[in-house]
mmCIF file of C-alpha atoms and ligand atoms in Angstrom:
data_model
loop_
_atom_site.group_PDB
_atom_site.id
_atom_site.type_symbol
_atom_site.label_atom_id
_atom_site.label_comp_id
_atom_site.label_asym_id
_atom_site.label_seq_id
_atom_site.Cartn_x
_atom_site.Cartn_y
_atom_site.Cartn_z
ATOM 1 C CA MET A 1 109.992 97.979 71.443
ATOM 2 C CA LEU A 2 113.521 95.601 70.915
ATOM 3 C CA VAL A 3 114.437 98.094 67.682
ATOM 4 C CA THR A 4 114.015 101.058 70.082
ATOM 5 C CA LEU A 5 116.103 99.424 73.009
ATOM 6 C CA ARG A 6 119.068 98.195 70.392
ATOM 7 C CA LEU A 7 119.691 101.936 70.413
ATOM 8 C CA MET A 8 120.780 102.279 74.269
ATOM 9 C CA ILE A 9 124.458 103.443 75.278
ATOM 10 C CA ASP A 10 126.054 102.583 78.273
ATOM 11 C CA LEU A 11 128.853 104.836 79.154
ATOM 12 C CA HIS A 12 130.048 103.233 82.147
ATOM 13 C CA SER A 13 131.931 100.079 82.439
ATOM 14 C CA HIS A 14 134.555 97.361 83.216
ATOM 15 C CA ILE A 15 134.383 95.429 80.498
ATOM 16 C CA LEU A 16 138.386 95.191 79.389
ATOM 17 C CA HIS A 17 139.546 92.282 81.315
ATOM 18 C CA ALA A 18 142.647 92.514 82.539
ATOM 19 C CA ILE A 19 143.215 96.080 83.606
ATOM 20 C CA ASP A 20 141.350 96.853 86.787
ATOM 21 C CA ASP A 21 138.647 95.167 89.370
ATOM 22 C CA GLY A 22 136.565 94.441 86.155
ATOM 23 C CA SER A 23 136.148 91.467 83.699
ATOM 24 C CA ARG A 24 139.012 89.406 84.038
ATOM 25 C CA SER A 25 139.298 87.169 81.435
ATOM 26 C CA LEU A 26 138.530 87.667 77.470
ATOM 27 C CA ALA A 27 135.913 85.316 78.765
ATOM 28 C CA ASP A 28 134.426 87.571 80.895
ATOM 29 C CA ALA A 29 134.377 90.569 78.878
ATOM 30 C CA MET A 30 132.269 88.470 76.313
ATOM 31 C CA THR A 31 129.814 87.597 78.510
ATOM 32 C CA VAL A 32 129.354 91.387 79.693
ATOM 33 C CA ALA A 33 129.289 92.133 75.805
ATOM 34 C CA ARG A 34 126.443 89.758 75.228
ATOM 35 C CA THR A 35 124.198 90.429 78.227
ATOM 36 C CA ALA A 36 124.585 94.134 77.353
ATOM 37 C CA VAL A 37 123.697 93.083 74.002
ATOM 38 C CA ALA A 38 120.855 90.622 74.914
ATOM 39 C CA GLY A 39 119.214 93.917 76.874
ATOM 40 C CA GLY A 40 119.326 96.214 74.368
ATOM 41 C CA VAL A 41 122.591 98.058 74.302
ATOM 42 C CA SER A 42 124.086 98.662 71.037
ATOM 43 C CA LEU A 43 127.433 100.770 72.484
ATOM 44 C CA MET A 44 129.632 100.784 75.113
ATOM 45 C CA VAL A 45 132.168 102.913 76.265
ATOM 46 C CA ALA A 46 134.957 101.009 78.143
ATOM 47 C CA THR A 47 135.976 103.274 81.450
ATOM 48 C CA PRO A 48 138.939 101.281 83.162
ATOM 49 C CA HIS A 49 139.813 103.338 86.306
ATOM 50 C CA GLY A 50 142.388 105.662 85.865
ATOM 51 C CA ARG A 51 144.262 106.344 89.794
ATOM 52 C CA SER A 52 147.203 107.045 89.960
ATOM 53 C CA SER A 53 147.696 105.571 93.024
ATOM 54 C CA ILE A 54 147.805 102.054 91.787
ATOM 55 C CA SER A 55 144.924 99.634 93.929
ATOM 56 C CA SER A 56 144.767 95.941 93.831
ATOM 57 C CA GLY A 57 145.257 94.427 90.293
ATOM 58 C CA SER A 58 145.098 97.782 88.279
ATOM 59 C CA ARG A 59 147.356 97.812 85.402
ATOM 60 C CA TYR A 60 145.765 100.623 84.285
ATOM 61 C CA SER A 61 147.586 102.339 81.041
ATOM 62 C CA VAL A 62 146.168 103.993 77.433
ATOM 63 C CA ALA A 63 147.768 101.715 75.382
ATOM 64 C CA LEU A 64 146.985 98.204 77.802
ATOM 65 C CA LEU A 65 143.300 99.925 77.484
ATOM 66 C CA HIS A 66 143.542 100.439 73.371
ATOM 67 C CA GLU A 67 145.338 96.984 73.262
ATOM 68 C CA ARG A 68 142.225 95.194 75.222
ATOM 69 C CA LEU A 69 139.164 96.992 73.617
ATOM 70 C CA GLU A 70 140.835 96.238 69.886
ATOM 71 C CA GLU A 71 141.139 92.391 71.483
ATOM 72 C CA LEU A 72 137.577 92.474 72.795
ATOM 73 C CA GLN A 73 136.104 94.618 69.922
ATOM 74 C CA GLY A 74 137.620 91.697 67.353
ATOM 75 C CA ALA A 75 136.442 88.905 69.369
ATOM 76 C CA LEU A 76 133.258 90.669 69.404
ATOM 77 C CA ASP A 77 133.258 90.899 65.702
ATOM 78 C CA ARG A 78 133.968 87.284 64.950
ATOM 79 C CA ALA A 79 131.713 86.387 67.008
ATOM 80 C CA GLY A 80 128.778 88.308 65.452
ATOM 81 C CA VAL A 81 128.031 90.285 68.719
ATOM 82 C CA PRO A 82 126.715 93.646 67.643
ATOM 83 C CA LEU A 83 127.817 95.544 70.363
ATOM 84 C CA ASN A 84 130.401 98.704 69.363
ATOM 85 C CA LEU A 85 133.019 99.830 72.015
ATOM 86 C CA VAL A 86 134.422 103.123 72.364
ATOM 87 C CA ALA A 87 137.632 104.121 75.171
ATOM 88 C CA GLY A 88 136.844 106.055 77.848
ATOM 89 C CA THR A 89 138.525 106.692 81.560
ATOM 90 C CA GLU A 90 136.828 106.608 84.743
ATOM 91 C CA ILE A 91 138.714 109.841 86.556
ATOM 92 C CA TYR A 92 139.298 109.397 90.131
ATOM 93 C CA ALA A 93 139.446 113.490 91.031
ATOM 94 C CA GLU A 94 142.962 113.814 92.629
ATOM 95 C CA PRO A 95 145.685 115.919 92.714
ATOM 96 C CA GLY A 96 147.401 115.847 89.106
ATOM 97 C CA ALA A 97 143.879 114.052 86.960
ATOM 98 C CA LEU A 98 143.758 117.484 85.128
ATOM 99 C CA GLU A 99 147.247 116.894 83.770
ATOM 100 C CA ARG A 100 146.928 113.460 82.953
ATOM 101 C CA LEU A 101 144.140 114.523 80.804
ATOM 102 C CA ARG A 102 145.375 116.974 79.437
ATOM 103 C CA ALA A 103 148.580 114.857 78.253
ATOM 104 C CA GLY A 104 146.488 111.758 77.028
ATOM 105 C CA GLU A 105 146.797 109.721 80.442
ATOM 106 C CA LEU A 106 143.444 109.428 80.742
ATOM 107 C CA LEU A 107 140.686 109.313 78.332
ATOM 108 C CA THR A 108 137.885 111.716 77.742
ATOM 109 C CA TYR A 109 134.830 109.662 76.243
ATOM 110 C CA GLY A 110 135.588 108.533 72.776
ATOM 111 C CA GLY A 111 137.958 111.799 71.824
ATOM 112 C CA SER A 112 134.815 114.355 73.126
ATOM 113 C CA ARG A 113 135.532 117.288 75.342
ATOM 114 C CA ALA A 114 133.056 114.288 77.938
ATOM 115 C CA ILE A 115 134.796 113.235 80.793
ATOM 116 C CA LEU A 116 133.693 110.363 83.465
ATOM 117 C CA MET A 117 134.862 111.592 86.777
ATOM 118 C CA GLU A 118 134.418 109.842 90.383
ATOM 119 C CA PHE A 119 134.761 111.525 93.772
ATOM 120 C CA SER A 120 136.136 109.808 97.373
ATOM 121 C CA LEU A 121 132.874 108.901 98.377
ATOM 122 C CA ALA A 122 133.809 111.140 101.782
ATOM 123 C CA ILE A 123 133.876 113.648 99.724
ATOM 124 C CA ALA A 124 132.592 117.411 100.496
ATOM 125 C CA ALA A 125 129.916 118.844 98.254
ATOM 126 C CA GLN A 126 132.046 121.712 97.635
ATOM 127 C CA THR A 127 135.148 120.432 97.356
ATOM 128 C CA ALA A 128 132.991 118.282 94.637
ATOM 129 C CA GLU A 129 131.850 121.849 92.842
ATOM 130 C CA GLU A 130 135.215 122.922 93.192
ATOM 131 C CA LEU A 131 137.065 120.022 91.124
ATOM 132 C CA ILE A 132 133.904 119.793 88.571
ATOM 133 C CA ALA A 133 134.300 123.501 88.273
ATOM 134 C CA SER A 134 138.356 123.673 87.508
ATOM 135 C CA PHE A 135 137.810 120.965 85.125
ATOM 136 C CA GLN A 136 134.442 122.775 83.402
ATOM 137 C CA LEU A 137 137.175 125.427 82.923
ATOM 138 C CA ALA A 138 139.360 123.759 81.467
ATOM 139 C CA GLY A 139 136.942 122.833 78.658
ATOM 140 C CA TYR A 140 135.281 119.531 79.873
ATOM 141 C CA ARG A 141 131.767 118.631 80.136
ATOM 142 C CA VAL A 142 131.999 116.638 83.697
ATOM 143 C CA VAL A 143 129.739 113.265 84.147
ATOM 144 C CA VAL A 144 129.731 112.466 87.671
ATOM 145 C CA ALA A 145 129.735 108.549 88.160
ATOM 146 C CA HIS A 146 127.503 106.900 90.798
ATOM 147 C CA PRO A 147 126.066 110.204 92.671
ATOM 148 C CA GLU A 148 124.220 107.666 94.790
ATOM 149 C CA ARG A 149 126.960 106.194 96.388
ATOM 150 C CA TYR A 150 128.319 109.812 97.752
ATOM 151 C CA ARG A 151 127.876 110.638 101.286
ATOM 152 C CA PHE A 152 126.832 114.311 100.894
ATOM 153 C CA VAL A 153 124.264 112.774 98.775
ATOM 154 C CA GLN A 154 122.716 110.145 101.187
ATOM 155 C CA ARG A 155 122.473 112.812 103.419
ATOM 156 C CA ASP A 156 121.200 115.755 101.516
ATOM 157 C CA PRO A 157 120.393 115.535 98.007
ATOM 158 C CA ASN A 158 119.969 118.661 97.745
ATOM 159 C CA LEU A 159 123.405 119.802 97.850
ATOM 160 C CA LEU A 160 123.549 118.172 94.157
ATOM 161 C CA ILE A 161 120.999 121.184 92.599
ATOM 162 C CA PRO A 162 124.762 123.480 92.451
ATOM 163 C CA LEU A 163 126.667 120.398 90.994
ATOM 164 C CA ILE A 164 123.530 120.100 87.804
ATOM 165 C CA GLU A 165 122.888 123.786 87.011
ATOM 166 C CA ARG A 166 126.595 124.252 86.770
ATOM 167 C CA GLY A 167 126.194 121.815 83.555
ATOM 168 C CA ALA A 168 128.012 118.705 85.557
ATOM 169 C CA LEU A 169 125.426 115.369 83.995
ATOM 170 C CA MET A 170 124.642 112.765 86.879
ATOM 171 C CA GLN A 171 125.235 109.366 86.195
ATOM 172 C CA LEU A 172 122.677 106.899 88.056
ATOM 173 C CA THR A 173 123.991 103.229 88.499
ATOM 174 C CA ALA A 174 121.407 100.923 86.814
ATOM 175 C CA ASP A 175 121.694 98.333 89.832
ATOM 176 C CA ALA A 176 121.225 100.892 92.278
ATOM 177 C CA LEU A 177 117.712 101.566 91.115
ATOM 178 C CA VAL A 178 116.367 98.161 90.271
ATOM 179 C CA GLY A 179 117.186 97.576 93.688
ATOM 180 C CA LEU A 180 120.351 94.997 93.668
ATOM 181 C CA GLN A 181 122.310 97.715 96.115
ATOM 182 C CA GLY A 182 119.546 97.667 99.074
ATOM 183 C CA THR A 183 115.979 99.169 99.391
ATOM 184 C CA GLN A 184 117.821 102.395 100.752
ATOM 185 C CA MET A 185 119.876 102.575 97.713
ATOM 186 C CA ARG A 186 116.803 102.012 95.786
ATOM 187 C CA ARG A 187 114.546 104.743 97.565
ATOM 188 C CA LEU A 188 117.818 107.236 97.408
ATOM 189 C CA ALA A 189 117.603 106.054 93.040
ATOM 190 C CA GLU A 190 114.100 107.000 93.054
ATOM 191 C CA LEU A 191 114.208 110.117 94.554
ATOM 192 C CA LEU A 192 117.020 111.611 92.587
ATOM 193 C CA LEU A 193 115.333 110.138 89.205
ATOM 194 C CA GLN A 194 111.841 111.827 90.653
ATOM 195 C CA HIS A 195 113.462 115.073 91.353
ATOM 196 C CA GLY A 196 115.434 114.959 87.715
ATOM 197 C CA MET A 197 119.009 115.245 89.392
ATOM 198 C CA ILE A 198 119.784 112.231 87.439
ATOM 199 C CA GLN A 199 120.708 113.036 83.477
ATOM 200 C CA LEU A 200 121.690 109.197 82.896
ATOM 201 C CA ILE A 201 121.992 105.771 83.362
ATOM 202 C CA ALA A 202 124.785 103.323 82.969
ATOM 203 C CA THR A 203 125.688 100.528 84.189
ATOM 204 C CA ASP A 204 129.229 100.434 85.696
ATOM 205 C CA ALA A 205 129.187 96.641 84.731
ATOM 206 C CA HIS A 206 132.028 94.887 86.481
ATOM 207 C CA GLY A 207 132.312 91.517 85.437
ATOM 208 C CA PRO A 208 130.633 88.414 86.926
ATOM 209 C CA HIS A 209 133.246 87.534 89.698
ATOM 210 C CA LEU A 210 131.690 90.549 91.067
ATOM 211 C CA ALA A 211 128.111 89.435 89.860
ATOM 212 C CA ARG A 212 128.177 92.793 88.468
ATOM 213 C CA MET A 213 126.814 92.097 84.881
ATOM 214 C CA PRO A 214 124.867 94.573 82.360
ATOM 215 C CA ASN A 215 121.352 95.495 83.578
ATOM 216 C CA LEU A 216 120.187 98.932 81.514
ATOM 217 C CA ALA A 217 117.371 97.204 80.149
ATOM 218 C CA ALA A 218 115.361 96.387 83.740
ATOM 219 C CA ALA A 219 116.826 99.905 85.025
ATOM 220 C CA ARG A 220 114.978 101.339 81.783
ATOM 221 C CA GLU A 221 111.772 99.844 82.672
ATOM 222 C CA THR A 222 111.863 101.320 86.492
ATOM 223 C CA VAL A 223 112.342 104.772 84.310
ATOM 224 C CA THR A 224 109.804 104.433 82.071
ATOM 225 C CA ARG A 225 107.323 103.393 85.123
ATOM 226 C CA LEU A 226 108.355 105.696 87.610
ATOM 227 C CA SER A 227 109.001 108.418 84.864
ATOM 228 C CA GLY A 228 107.643 107.865 81.577
ATOM 229 C CA SER A 229 108.945 106.983 78.577
ATOM 230 C CA GLU A 230 109.994 110.100 76.759
ATOM 231 C CA ALA A 231 112.735 110.175 80.182
ATOM 232 C CA ALA A 232 113.884 106.711 79.856
ATOM 233 C CA THR A 233 115.052 107.362 76.307
ATOM 234 C CA LEU A 234 116.990 110.762 77.093
ATOM 235 C CA LEU A 235 118.318 108.791 79.955
ATOM 236 C CA THR A 236 119.570 106.159 78.150
ATOM 237 C CA GLN A 237 119.626 107.182 74.809
ATOM 238 C CA ARG A 238 119.630 110.502 73.636
ATOM 239 C CA ILE A 239 121.683 111.945 76.629
ATOM 240 C CA PRO A 240 124.613 109.395 76.410
ATOM 241 C CA ALA A 241 124.452 110.225 72.479
ATOM 242 C CA ALA A 242 124.559 114.107 72.830
ATOM 243 C CA VAL A 243 127.808 113.508 75.652
ATOM 244 C CA LEU A 244 129.416 111.614 72.775
ATOM 245 C CA ALA A 245 128.736 114.038 70.285
ATOM 246 C CA ASP A 246 129.734 116.688 72.173
ATOM 247 C CA GLU A 247 126.760 118.095 71.683
ATOM 248 C CA PRO A 248 124.562 120.843 73.657
ATOM 249 C CA LEU A 249 121.638 119.910 76.028
ATOM 250 C CA ASP A 250 118.495 121.744 77.217
ATOM 251 C CA LEU A 251 117.859 119.726 80.349
ATOM 252 C CA PRO A 252 114.682 120.363 82.759
ATOM 253 C CA ALA A 253 115.788 122.290 86.312
ATOM 254 C CA PRO A 254 116.227 119.852 88.965
ATOM 255 C CA ARG A 255 113.884 120.154 91.902
ATOM 256 C CA SER A 256 114.552 119.904 95.826
ATOM 257 C CA VAL A 257 113.652 117.486 97.748
ATOM 258 C CA GLY A 258 111.115 119.035 100.352
ATOM 259 C CA HIS A 259 110.772 116.662 102.931
ATOM 260 C CA ARG A 260 113.721 115.561 105.058
ATOM 261 C CA LEU A 261 115.601 112.275 104.508
ATOM 262 C CA THR A 262 115.042 109.311 106.444
ATOM 263 C CA LEU A 263 117.326 107.039 104.505
ATOM 264 C CA TRP A 264 120.954 106.823 106.416
HETATM 265 FE FE1 LIG B 301 133.078 102.163 87.696
#
């Protein structure tokens, strides 16, 4: 069991310290790393926020990202914590983002062609699709961060289907699935999962100061219970690995939610 779990990959985290609203100190980052490893994660992508409009406390730059990552990886190696870090960016879909990505100011997943993208929570489904299409046309594979948080998804999960059909991968947040974000969010997460609308699970861990610690193992257990162990392996290991390696994926088609939602 543990041998399998140790292969888990977390594609969304704010583990790096003092760069955005994630870990505040190297000690915090070490705590996040140790928690992830204890839960069976062996590879974590650090994806600090890369928004151009600097929100409170953000100091994002690629140079600082690499500096923090090397500092943390060195500390992990010296302490014997078996976690490999990879660099990425949580890219906010805003004007100029594609140009910044091409210029190397925003990062793909570890130098692959895949990117982690987040939207304004109030974005319309059609706008999200157009933004995804523009990055895909430029040659990128798009992973959509936390689809469960967008209002259009909360109103009508079926609006995700065209996005998935055009190849975008939906990254569910582990906390949402295990109930740490409330009952409504858990029910929506389960609904998305059970209708094939989720292609991978990640933690979006921010650190102890926000009580947002990595918990991929708990989410994996939930996937196993709801959808079986094969799905759990797919969502926490095989698809994340394929994303990092730019490998093609042959995924099951999403299924429509047939009944009216009364979650929100
Ligand atoms: Fe995030």
